[in-house]
Tab-separated table of C-alpha atoms in Angstrom:
chain	number	residue	atom	x	y	z
A	465	MET	CA	0.538	-58.113	-97.415
A	466	ALA	CA	-0.515	-54.496	-98.597
A	467	LYS	CA	2.675	-52.338	-99.069
A	468	ILE	CA	3.027	-49.719	-96.249
A	469	ALA	CA	3.840	-45.956	-97.661
A	470	LEU	CA	6.882	-45.143	-96.331
A	471	SER	CA	7.706	-41.435	-94.947
A	472	ALA	CA	11.222	-40.066	-96.423
A	473	GLU	CA	13.052	-40.500	-93.468
A	474	GLN	CA	11.936	-44.060	-93.179
A	475	ALA	CA	12.372	-45.133	-96.311
A	476	ARG	CA	16.270	-43.369	-95.908
A	477	ILE	CA	17.047	-45.746	-93.003
A	478	PHE	CA	15.299	-48.658	-94.936
A	479	GLU	CA	17.929	-48.281	-97.662
A	480	ALA	CA	20.764	-47.671	-95.341
A	481	ILE	CA	19.723	-51.503	-93.602
A	482	GLU	CA	19.133	-52.815	-97.414
A	483	LYS	CA	22.186	-51.390	-99.090
A	484	THR	CA	24.818	-51.757	-96.240
A	485	ARG	CA	26.497	-54.045	-93.784
A	486	ASP	CA	26.379	-51.445	-91.197
A	487	HIS	CA	25.334	-51.823	-87.570
A	488	ILE	CA	21.848	-49.631	-87.089
A	489	PHE	CA	20.382	-48.737	-84.029
A	490	VAL	CA	16.892	-47.279	-84.870
A	491	THR	CA	15.389	-44.775	-82.801
A	492	GLY	CA	12.878	-42.205	-82.333
A	493	ARG	CA	10.129	-40.648	-79.845
A	494	ALA	CA	6.756	-42.072	-79.063
A	495	GLY	CA	4.607	-42.417	-82.246
A	496	THR	CA	7.436	-42.177	-84.980
A	497	GLY	CA	6.709	-45.143	-86.970
A	498	LYS	CA	9.236	-47.549	-85.909
A	499	SER	CA	7.170	-50.760	-85.850
A	500	THR	CA	5.880	-49.298	-89.277
A	501	LEU	CA	9.289	-49.531	-90.605
A	502	LEU	CA	10.171	-52.766	-89.038
A	503	ASN	CA	7.107	-54.263	-90.502
A	504	HIS	CA	8.184	-53.154	-93.856
A	505	LEU	CA	11.398	-54.479	-93.491
A	506	SER	CA	10.270	-57.884	-92.627
A	507	TRP	CA	8.213	-58.067	-95.746
A	508	ASN	CA	10.532	-56.101	-98.124
A	509	THR	CA	14.261	-57.124	-97.443
A	510	GLU	CA	16.554	-58.846	-99.780
A	511	LYS	CA	18.288	-60.291	-97.473
A	512	GLN	CA	17.901	-63.693	-95.051
A	513	LEU	CA	16.469	-61.563	-92.041
A	514	VAL	CA	15.850	-62.907	-88.722
A	515	ILE	CA	13.589	-60.850	-86.147
A	516	ALA	CA	14.140	-61.593	-82.521
A	517	ALA	CA	13.051	-60.026	-79.145
A	518	PRO	CA	13.919	-60.238	-75.090
A	519	THR	CA	10.437	-61.065	-74.331
A	520	GLY	CA	7.606	-63.577	-75.533
A	521	VAL	CA	4.877	-60.796	-75.935
A	522	ALA	CA	7.347	-58.637	-77.661
A	523	ALA	CA	8.238	-61.513	-80.258
A	524	LEU	CA	4.867	-62.557	-81.060
A	525	ASN	CA	4.236	-58.672	-81.606
A	526	VAL	CA	6.666	-59.073	-84.610
A	527	GLY	CA	6.621	-62.377	-85.934
A	528	GLY	CA	9.930	-63.089	-83.969
A	529	GLN	CA	11.398	-65.446	-81.742
A	530	THR	CA	12.761	-64.445	-78.353
A	531	ILE	CA	16.284	-64.101	-78.312
A	532	HIS	CA	17.106	-66.887	-75.683
A	533	SER	CA	15.067	-69.268	-77.849
A	534	LEU	CA	16.788	-68.574	-81.323
A	535	PHE	CA	20.345	-68.781	-79.706
A	536	ARG	CA	19.070	-71.861	-77.313
A	537	LEU	CA	20.913	-69.726	-74.340
A	538	PRO	CA	20.386	-69.938	-70.891
A	539	ILE	CA	18.023	-67.488	-68.520
A	540	GLY	CA	20.316	-65.031	-66.659
A	541	VAL	CA	23.534	-64.043	-66.601
A	542	ILE	CA	25.685	-65.598	-69.335
A	543	ALA	CA	28.986	-63.858	-68.416
A	544	ASP	CA	32.048	-66.002	-70.030
A	545	HIS	CA	30.647	-69.416	-69.545
A	546	ASP	CA	31.413	-71.488	-72.419
A	547	ILE	CA	27.886	-71.559	-75.245
A	548	GLU	CA	26.771	-74.533	-75.649
A	549	GLN	CA	25.504	-75.061	-79.748
A	550	ASN	CA	24.638	-78.064	-81.168
A	551	GLY	CA	24.569	-78.586	-85.259
A	552	GLU	CA	21.565	-77.046	-85.930
A	553	VAL	CA	21.727	-73.747	-84.125
A	554	ARG	CA	25.387	-73.816	-85.560
A	555	LYS	CA	23.908	-73.786	-89.291
A	556	LEU	CA	20.959	-71.898	-88.223
A	557	LEU	CA	23.110	-69.203	-87.329
A	558	ASN	CA	25.579	-69.414	-90.344
A	559	THR	CA	22.493	-68.555	-92.893
A	560	ILE	CA	21.484	-65.252	-91.282
A	561	ASP	CA	22.694	-62.316	-93.107
A	562	THR	CA	20.496	-59.845	-90.792
A	563	LEU	CA	19.834	-59.577	-87.410
A	564	VAL	CA	16.910	-57.674	-86.173
A	565	ILE	CA	16.672	-56.869	-82.312
A	566	ASP	CA	13.056	-55.362	-81.126
A	567	GLU	CA	12.673	-53.512	-77.848
A	568	VAL	CA	16.530	-53.673	-77.945
A	569	SER	CA	16.445	-51.224	-74.826
A	570	MET	CA	15.072	-54.372	-73.008
A	571	VAL	CA	18.570	-56.402	-73.680
A	572	ASN	CA	21.492	-55.841	-71.141
A	573	ALA	CA	24.970	-55.750	-72.098
A	574	ASP	CA	25.472	-59.305	-71.092
A	575	LEU	CA	23.378	-60.556	-73.478
A	576	MET	CA	24.171	-58.119	-76.034
A	577	ASP	CA	27.756	-59.489	-75.815
A	578	ALA	CA	26.519	-63.214	-75.452
A	579	MET	CA	24.656	-63.074	-79.186
A	580	ASP	CA	27.986	-61.478	-79.856
A	581	ARG	CA	29.738	-64.709	-79.173
A	582	SER	CA	27.278	-67.066	-79.954
A	583	LEU	CA	27.776	-65.999	-83.867
A	584	ARG	CA	31.691	-65.784	-83.709
A	585	GLN	CA	31.503	-69.215	-82.068
A	586	ALA	CA	28.984	-70.709	-84.723
A	587	ARG	CA	30.185	-68.539	-87.523
A	588	GLN	CA	34.032	-69.601	-86.909
A	589	ARG	CA	34.719	-66.238	-87.483
A	590	LYS	CA	36.630	-65.401	-83.968
A	591	THR	CA	37.267	-61.890	-84.975
A	592	GLU	CA	34.597	-60.305	-86.469
A	593	PRO	CA	31.827	-58.622	-84.124
A	594	PHE	CA	28.761	-60.745	-84.329
A	595	GLY	CA	30.220	-63.444	-86.716
A	596	GLY	CA	30.114	-60.972	-89.630
A	597	VAL	CA	26.048	-60.708	-89.442
A	598	GLN	CA	25.012	-57.247	-89.578
A	599	LEU	CA	22.689	-55.886	-86.665
A	600	VAL	CA	19.702	-53.565	-86.641
A	601	LEU	CA	18.344	-52.510	-83.597
A	602	PHE	CA	14.559	-51.217	-82.671
A	603	GLY	CA	13.956	-49.378	-79.489
A	604	ASP	CA	13.525	-46.505	-77.726
A	605	PRO	CA	15.708	-46.063	-74.333
A	606	TYR	CA	13.962	-43.353	-73.315
A	607	GLN	CA	10.799	-45.663	-72.772
A	608	LEU	CA	11.792	-49.013	-71.494
A	609	ALA	CA	14.686	-50.008	-69.586
A	610	PRO	CA	16.284	-53.502	-68.872
A	611	VAL	CA	15.069	-55.495	-65.947
A	612	PRO	CA	18.038	-55.461	-63.455
A	613	GLY	CA	18.679	-59.030	-61.903
A	614	ASP	CA	19.382	-60.218	-57.940
A	615	GLY	CA	21.806	-58.597	-56.142
A	616	ASP	CA	24.706	-61.003	-57.562
A	617	GLU	CA	23.829	-60.221	-60.829
A	618	ARG	CA	23.518	-56.225	-60.252
A	619	ALA	CA	26.890	-56.807	-58.726
A	620	TYR	CA	28.268	-58.757	-61.738
A	621	PHE	CA	26.908	-55.534	-63.871
A	622	THR	CA	28.769	-53.458	-61.534
A	623	ASP	CA	32.084	-55.105	-61.782
A	624	ARG	CA	32.328	-55.359	-65.348
A	625	TYR	CA	30.086	-52.881	-67.638
A	626	ARG	CA	29.641	-49.286	-67.310
A	627	SER	CA	25.966	-50.144	-67.179
A	628	ILE	CA	23.615	-52.827	-68.128
A	629	TRP	CA	22.572	-51.094	-71.283
A	630	PHE	CA	22.823	-52.774	-74.329
A	631	PHE	CA	24.945	-49.773	-75.735
A	632	ASP	CA	27.465	-50.449	-72.983
A	633	ALA	CA	28.520	-54.214	-73.856
A	634	LYS	CA	31.846	-55.033	-74.851
A	635	VAL	CA	31.392	-55.855	-78.286
A	636	TRP	CA	30.692	-52.059	-79.245
A	637	GLU	CA	34.404	-51.138	-78.696
A	638	GLU	CA	35.181	-53.046	-81.586
A	639	ALA	CA	31.798	-52.795	-83.665
A	640	GLU	CA	30.387	-49.236	-84.524
A	641	LEU	CA	26.961	-48.795	-84.087
A	642	SER	CA	24.964	-45.979	-86.507
A	643	ILE	CA	21.888	-44.247	-84.745
A	644	PHE	CA	19.155	-43.408	-86.803
A	645	GLU	CA	16.519	-41.449	-84.868
A	646	LEU	CA	13.189	-40.997	-86.566
A	647	THR	CA	11.928	-37.327	-85.852
A	648	GLU	CA	8.185	-37.449	-87.625
A	649	ILE	CA	5.584	-37.629	-84.839
A	650	HIS	CA	3.110	-39.274	-86.515
A	651	ARG	CA	0.781	-39.392	-83.011
A	652	GLN	CA	0.780	-35.813	-82.090
A	653	HIS	CA	-0.037	-32.851	-84.177
A	654	ASP	CA	0.115	-30.007	-81.747
A	655	ASP	CA	3.630	-28.618	-81.928
A	656	ARG	CA	3.299	-27.244	-78.219
A	657	PHE	CA	2.094	-30.823	-76.502
A	658	LYS	CA	5.307	-32.596	-78.741
A	659	TYR	CA	7.271	-29.723	-77.250
A	660	MET	CA	6.204	-30.729	-73.572
A	661	LEU	CA	6.256	-34.394	-73.926
A	662	ASN	CA	10.205	-33.737	-75.398
A	663	ALA	CA	10.902	-31.907	-72.365
A	664	VAL	CA	9.621	-35.181	-70.339
A	665	ARG	CA	11.415	-37.454	-72.765
A	666	HIS	CA	14.423	-35.974	-71.789
A	667	GLY	CA	13.909	-34.661	-68.264
A	668	GLN	CA	14.076	-31.006	-69.103
A	669	VAL	CA	10.630	-30.334	-67.540
A	670	THR	CA	10.644	-26.649	-66.379
A	671	LYS	CA	7.982	-25.340	-64.173
A	672	GLU	CA	5.698	-23.441	-67.052
A	673	ILE	CA	5.781	-27.071	-68.403
A	674	ALA	CA	4.785	-28.633	-65.433
A	675	ASP	CA	2.095	-26.438	-64.677
A	676	VAL	CA	0.251	-26.569	-68.006
A	677	LEU	CA	0.273	-30.685	-68.030
A	678	ASN	CA	-1.029	-30.403	-63.802
A	679	SER	CA	-3.988	-27.653	-64.220
A	680	THR	CA	-4.995	-29.213	-67.744
A	681	GLY	CA	-4.791	-33.159	-66.144
A	682	ALA	CA	-6.422	-31.546	-62.571
A	683	ARG	CA	-10.028	-31.218	-64.502
A	684	THR	CA	-12.311	-33.843	-63.427
A	685	ALA	CA	-11.978	-36.952	-65.106
A	686	PRO	CA	-15.257	-38.133	-67.103
A	687	ASP	CA	-16.842	-41.177	-66.211
A	688	ASP	CA	-17.142	-42.193	-69.693
A	689	GLY	CA	-14.973	-45.357	-69.505
A	690	THR	CA	-12.001	-43.453	-70.253
A	691	ILE	CA	-9.334	-45.400	-70.262
A	692	THR	CA	-7.084	-45.526	-66.999
A	693	LEU	CA	-3.145	-46.055	-67.321
A	694	ALA	CA	-1.672	-47.250	-64.461
A	695	THR	CA	1.816	-48.210	-63.014
A	696	ARG	CA	0.605	-51.000	-61.025
A	697	ASN	CA	-0.932	-54.643	-62.058
A	698	ASP	CA	-3.100	-54.902	-58.962
A	699	ALA	CA	-4.815	-51.526	-59.657
A	700	VAL	CA	-5.060	-52.581	-62.893
A	701	ASN	CA	-7.093	-55.618	-62.110
A	702	ARG	CA	-8.944	-54.012	-59.329
A	703	ILE	CA	-10.494	-51.204	-61.944
A	704	ASN	CA	-11.525	-53.655	-64.599
A	705	ALA	CA	-12.967	-55.713	-61.675
A	706	ALA	CA	-14.975	-53.528	-60.068
A	707	ALA	CA	-16.369	-52.106	-63.310
A	708	LEU	CA	-17.372	-55.428	-64.489
A	709	GLU	CA	-19.128	-55.714	-61.449
A	710	ARG	CA	-21.273	-52.915	-61.853
A	711	LEU	CA	-22.514	-53.903	-64.917
A	712	PRO	CA	-25.606	-56.183	-64.923
A	713	GLY	CA	-26.331	-59.017	-66.778
A	714	ARG	CA	-23.998	-62.641	-66.330
A	715	THR	CA	-20.583	-62.477	-66.627
A	716	LEU	CA	-19.531	-65.118	-69.692
A	717	THR	CA	-15.793	-66.699	-70.115
A	718	ALA	CA	-14.250	-67.325	-73.039
A	719	ARG	CA	-11.173	-69.854	-72.710
A	720	ALA	CA	-7.988	-69.574	-75.037
A	721	GLU	CA	-6.849	-72.983	-76.992
A	722	VAL	CA	-3.281	-73.356	-76.542
A	723	SER	CA	-1.788	-75.986	-78.465
A	724	GLY	CA	2.117	-76.925	-79.907
A	725	ASP	CA	5.010	-75.337	-78.292
A	726	PHE	CA	3.753	-72.339	-76.893
A	727	GLY	CA	5.257	-72.609	-73.491
A	728	GLY	CA	5.388	-69.983	-70.897
A	729	ARG	CA	2.872	-67.634	-69.115
A	730	ALA	CA	3.599	-64.788	-71.267
A	731	TYR	CA	0.337	-65.030	-73.560
A	732	PRO	CA	-0.494	-62.464	-75.461
A	733	ALA	CA	-4.402	-62.334	-74.466
A	734	ASP	CA	-6.346	-63.672	-71.079
A	735	GLU	CA	-6.199	-67.083	-71.078
A	736	ALA	CA	-9.547	-66.756	-69.328
A	737	LEU	CA	-11.444	-63.785	-70.659
A	738	GLU	CA	-14.422	-62.679	-68.818
A	739	LEU	CA	-16.701	-59.952	-70.724
A	740	LYS	CA	-20.543	-58.688	-70.087
A	741	ILE	CA	-22.626	-57.042	-72.379
A	742	GLY	CA	-21.865	-53.098	-71.992
A	743	ALA	CA	-18.249	-54.108	-70.844
A	744	GLN	CA	-15.173	-51.558	-71.958
A	745	VAL	CA	-12.732	-53.512	-74.224
A	746	MET	CA	-9.418	-52.696	-76.058
A	747	PHE	CA	-8.614	-54.393	-79.074
A	748	LEU	CA	-5.466	-56.094	-78.903
A	749	ARG	CA	-4.680	-57.047	-83.204
A	750	ASN	CA	-4.663	-54.680	-85.813
A	751	ASP	CA	-7.746	-55.831	-88.223
A	752	ALA	CA	-6.581	-57.192	-91.504
A	753	ASP	CA	-10.044	-55.393	-92.826
A	754	GLN	CA	-8.735	-52.340	-91.111
A	755	ARG	CA	-12.107	-51.879	-89.115
A	756	TRP	CA	-9.810	-51.620	-85.781
A	757	VAL	CA	-6.583	-51.359	-84.642
A	758	ASN	CA	-4.050	-52.886	-81.966
A	759	GLY	CA	-5.329	-50.468	-79.179
A	760	SER	CA	-9.136	-49.540	-80.439
A	761	ILE	CA	-11.715	-49.043	-77.524
A	762	GLY	CA	-15.150	-50.505	-77.972
A	763	THR	CA	-18.016	-51.377	-76.300
A	764	VAL	CA	-19.389	-54.969	-75.523
A	765	THR	CA	-22.995	-55.134	-77.545
A	766	ARG	CA	-23.678	-59.006	-77.472
A	767	ILE	CA	-21.828	-61.784	-76.894
A	768	ASP	CA	-22.588	-65.175	-78.646
A	769	SER	CA	-19.841	-67.914	-80.437
A	770	THR	CA	-18.696	-64.567	-81.731
A	771	VAL	CA	-18.327	-61.445	-79.540
A	772	PHE	CA	-19.940	-58.120	-81.106
A	773	VAL	CA	-17.997	-54.726	-80.426
A	774	GLU	CA	-19.084	-51.432	-81.076
A	775	VAL	CA	-16.113	-48.831	-81.956
A	776	ASP	CA	-16.621	-45.350	-82.914
A	777	GLY	CA	-20.821	-45.793	-83.596
A	778	GLU	CA	-20.266	-49.387	-85.411
A	779	VAL	CA	-20.699	-52.539	-84.590
A	780	HIS	CA	-18.524	-55.039	-85.758
A	781	GLU	CA	-18.365	-58.884	-84.791
A	782	VAL	CA	-15.296	-60.243	-83.711
A	783	ASP	CA	-14.165	-63.743	-84.081
A	784	PRO	CA	-11.546	-65.218	-81.701
A	785	VAL	CA	-7.841	-64.968	-83.637
A	786	VAL	CA	-4.797	-66.954	-83.571
A	787	TRP	CA	-1.282	-65.893	-82.409
A	788	GLU	CA	1.573	-68.191	-84.015
A	789	LYS	CA	4.326	-68.438	-82.113
A	790	TYR	CA	7.776	-68.839	-85.002
A	791	ARG	CA	10.766	-70.651	-84.661
A	792	TYR	CA	13.640	-70.285	-87.444
A	793	SER	CA	15.234	-73.010	-88.602
A	794	TYR	CA	17.678	-73.990	-91.620
A	795	SER	CA	16.642	-76.087	-93.941
A	796	ALA	CA	19.228	-78.221	-95.857
A	797	ALA	CA	17.320	-78.869	-99.262
A	798	THR	CA	17.176	-75.090	-99.969
A	799	LYS	CA	20.241	-73.863	-97.883
A	800	LYS	CA	17.638	-70.880	-96.533
A	801	LEU	CA	15.814	-69.967	-93.236
A	802	THR	CA	12.672	-71.214	-92.829
A	803	LYS	CA	10.620	-69.662	-90.127
A	804	ASP	CA	7.712	-72.387	-88.564
A	805	VAL	CA	4.818	-72.188	-86.352
A	806	VAL	CA	5.256	-73.999	-83.615
A	807	GLY	CA	2.824	-73.153	-81.184
A	808	GLU	CA	-0.840	-71.447	-81.232
A	809	PHE	CA	-2.775	-69.495	-78.993
A	810	THR	CA	-6.287	-68.939	-79.919
A	811	GLN	CA	-8.433	-66.243	-78.561
A	812	PHE	CA	-10.695	-63.092	-78.817
A	813	PRO	CA	-8.308	-60.245	-79.567
A	814	LEU	CA	-9.569	-58.124	-76.824
A	815	ARG	CA	-8.759	-57.479	-73.093
A	816	LEU	CA	-11.335	-55.258	-70.500
A	817	ALA	CA	-9.941	-51.714	-70.711
A	818	TRP	CA	-11.338	-49.486	-68.356
A	819	ALA	CA	-7.660	-49.741	-67.111
A	820	VAL	CA	-4.635	-50.907	-68.614
A	821	THR	CA	-0.721	-50.688	-67.388
A	822	ILE	CA	1.496	-47.696	-68.373
A	823	HIS	CA	3.725	-51.108	-69.362
A	824	LYS	CA	1.148	-52.608	-71.765
A	825	SER	CA	0.212	-49.206	-73.444
A	826	GLN	CA	2.996	-49.609	-74.980
A	827	GLY	CA	2.812	-48.614	-78.707
A	828	LYS	CA	-0.768	-47.768	-78.042
A	829	THR	CA	-2.723	-44.374	-78.896
A	830	TYR	CA	-5.399	-42.749	-77.057
A	831	ASP	CA	-7.610	-39.661	-77.474
A	832	SER	CA	-8.046	-39.555	-73.937
A	833	ALA	CA	-6.463	-41.261	-70.818
A	834	ILE	CA	-6.276	-40.905	-66.961
A	835	VAL	CA	-3.028	-41.503	-65.971
A	836	ASP	CA	-2.331	-42.833	-62.663
A	837	LEU	CA	1.119	-42.693	-61.477
A	838	GLY	CA	0.094	-44.333	-57.807
A	839	ALA	CA	2.287	-43.207	-54.761
A	840	ARG	CA	5.605	-42.851	-57.060
A	841	VAL	CA	7.174	-43.748	-60.517
A	842	PHE	CA	9.026	-46.650	-60.331
A	843	SER	CA	11.044	-46.947	-63.436
A	844	PRO	CA	12.882	-44.612	-66.072
A	845	GLY	CA	10.759	-43.388	-68.893
A	846	GLN	CA	7.090	-44.575	-67.042
A	847	THR	CA	5.753	-41.049	-67.024
A	848	TYR	CA	7.197	-40.324	-70.647
A	849	VAL	CA	5.267	-43.550	-71.774
A	850	ALA	CA	2.240	-42.841	-70.476
A	851	LEU	CA	1.921	-38.883	-71.102
A	852	SER	CA	2.828	-40.017	-74.878
A	853	ARG	CA	0.028	-42.222	-75.639
A	854	LEU	CA	-2.235	-39.176	-75.892
A	855	THR	CA	-2.836	-37.723	-79.191
A	856	SER	CA	-3.471	-34.504	-77.383
A	857	LEU	CA	-3.088	-32.383	-74.261
A	858	GLU	CA	-7.032	-31.865	-74.127
A	859	GLY	CA	-7.674	-35.750	-73.499
A	860	LEU	CA	-5.007	-36.106	-70.360
A	861	TYR	CA	-6.562	-36.701	-66.893
A	862	LEU	CA	-4.098	-36.842	-63.965
A	863	SER	CA	-5.314	-38.811	-60.835
A	864	ARG	CA	-2.699	-36.792	-58.961
A	865	PRO	CA	-0.227	-33.711	-60.010
A	866	LEU	CA	3.184	-34.619	-61.461
A	867	ARG	CA	6.134	-33.875	-59.033
A	868	PRO	CA	9.320	-33.704	-60.148
A	869	SER	CA	10.287	-37.279	-59.053
A	870	ASP	CA	8.306	-38.786	-61.583
A	871	ILE	CA	10.086	-37.748	-64.533
A	872	ILE	CA	13.067	-40.031	-63.974
A	873	VAL	CA	15.708	-39.995	-67.109
A	874	ASP	CA	18.552	-42.771	-66.738
A	875	ASP	CA	22.157	-40.940	-66.816
A	876	ASN	CA	23.349	-43.511	-69.147
A	877	VAL	CA	20.680	-43.293	-71.607
A	878	ARG	CA	21.345	-39.439	-71.884
A	879	ARG	CA	25.385	-40.101	-72.188
A	880	PHE	CA	24.872	-42.495	-74.844
A	881	MET	CA	22.297	-40.578	-76.554
A	882	GLN	CA	24.290	-37.162	-76.494
A	883	HIS	CA	27.408	-38.621	-77.089
A	884	GLN	CA	25.920	-40.313	-80.432
A	885	GLN	CA	24.764	-36.914	-82.177
A	886	PRO	CA	24.326	-33.584	-82.099
A	887	PRO	CA	21.437	-32.297	-79.777
A	888	ARG	CA	18.700	-31.352	-81.549
A	889	PRO	CA	17.029	-27.862	-81.233
A	890	ALA	CA	13.950	-27.892	-79.332
A	891	LEU	CA	10.527	-27.885	-81.450
């Protein structure tokens, strides 16, 4: 793996993680390089490091394991139930120096406390938060929120916690969390657009900002295949199916090969990928030879045993790739952690891309996009995620004007983030 050149602020955070035992939360606006830093950490740390994430796809993206499978926790509220641990889990949890949680904003307070209790129990250090393990959390609460459960779960959180968010877990009454915010934006270079995105992120959109976004976005959207970012899956499927149908020729289907303990339905790509020549596709993985990146858009020019895709005027032959599902285990021989491949998913790293959900666009970058907020925005941060995918204001097209109700910031996030650090001056 090639070493990544870190910016000064990324290097400073890497040092803080590597040289201290502090619990650290790495956050920052969209496009500030959280993933780059996490990748660097996983390859260059001297510590016994385990990476986990709240969902299967997030875990695959960072070469880690889901929190539930790592700790062998039941799904749903864990509350004060006894946590069952076999010898294998106890040995594994005893070997960890540093536990990294990616997309931590999707982790609820109950799950954070369950990790704390599991580690204390396994390591027999009942009085130490996380049993003495260093926690390093990555994520942006302004972008992704935890998914609330059913009525009973909601009532449980209301009774027991200040909010459902990870930062309101009981463990933080005993442990201190240091926040490091990445501020250097690598995705956008126009200060005016950065300023507007920051206003959307913090729910501080003035009439002037809204007018600029709406007048820019109101231009007629081009029909050159500019990607649509939509709030709902059904809208995305409808747009992609209709566009594929309009193309001449036969639809060919590539079926994924799934082996081992891949489990679940949260596959990183379509199990049955339908393509035609002329189809607009998005890459789902960075290319080892740097011919494309995760999020690059191209057009299918030929389909054989491989798929040929034109990206920015160059045609590339695309082979299927393997996504590996990992599980950490303890090796008695080396007294160290090992990371084993327990399942594989093989498919072309492509998805139809006339449209994609805002949720799946997380982490991607586009020069232009049509933002379709549908009848309403239904989760905090959704509008911010959509707008912050764009590299510039000129690339923004809106299917309808932004309304004040589209800018939702969770009050708990505002309280936590403002309480932790002095406010930053506007750009």
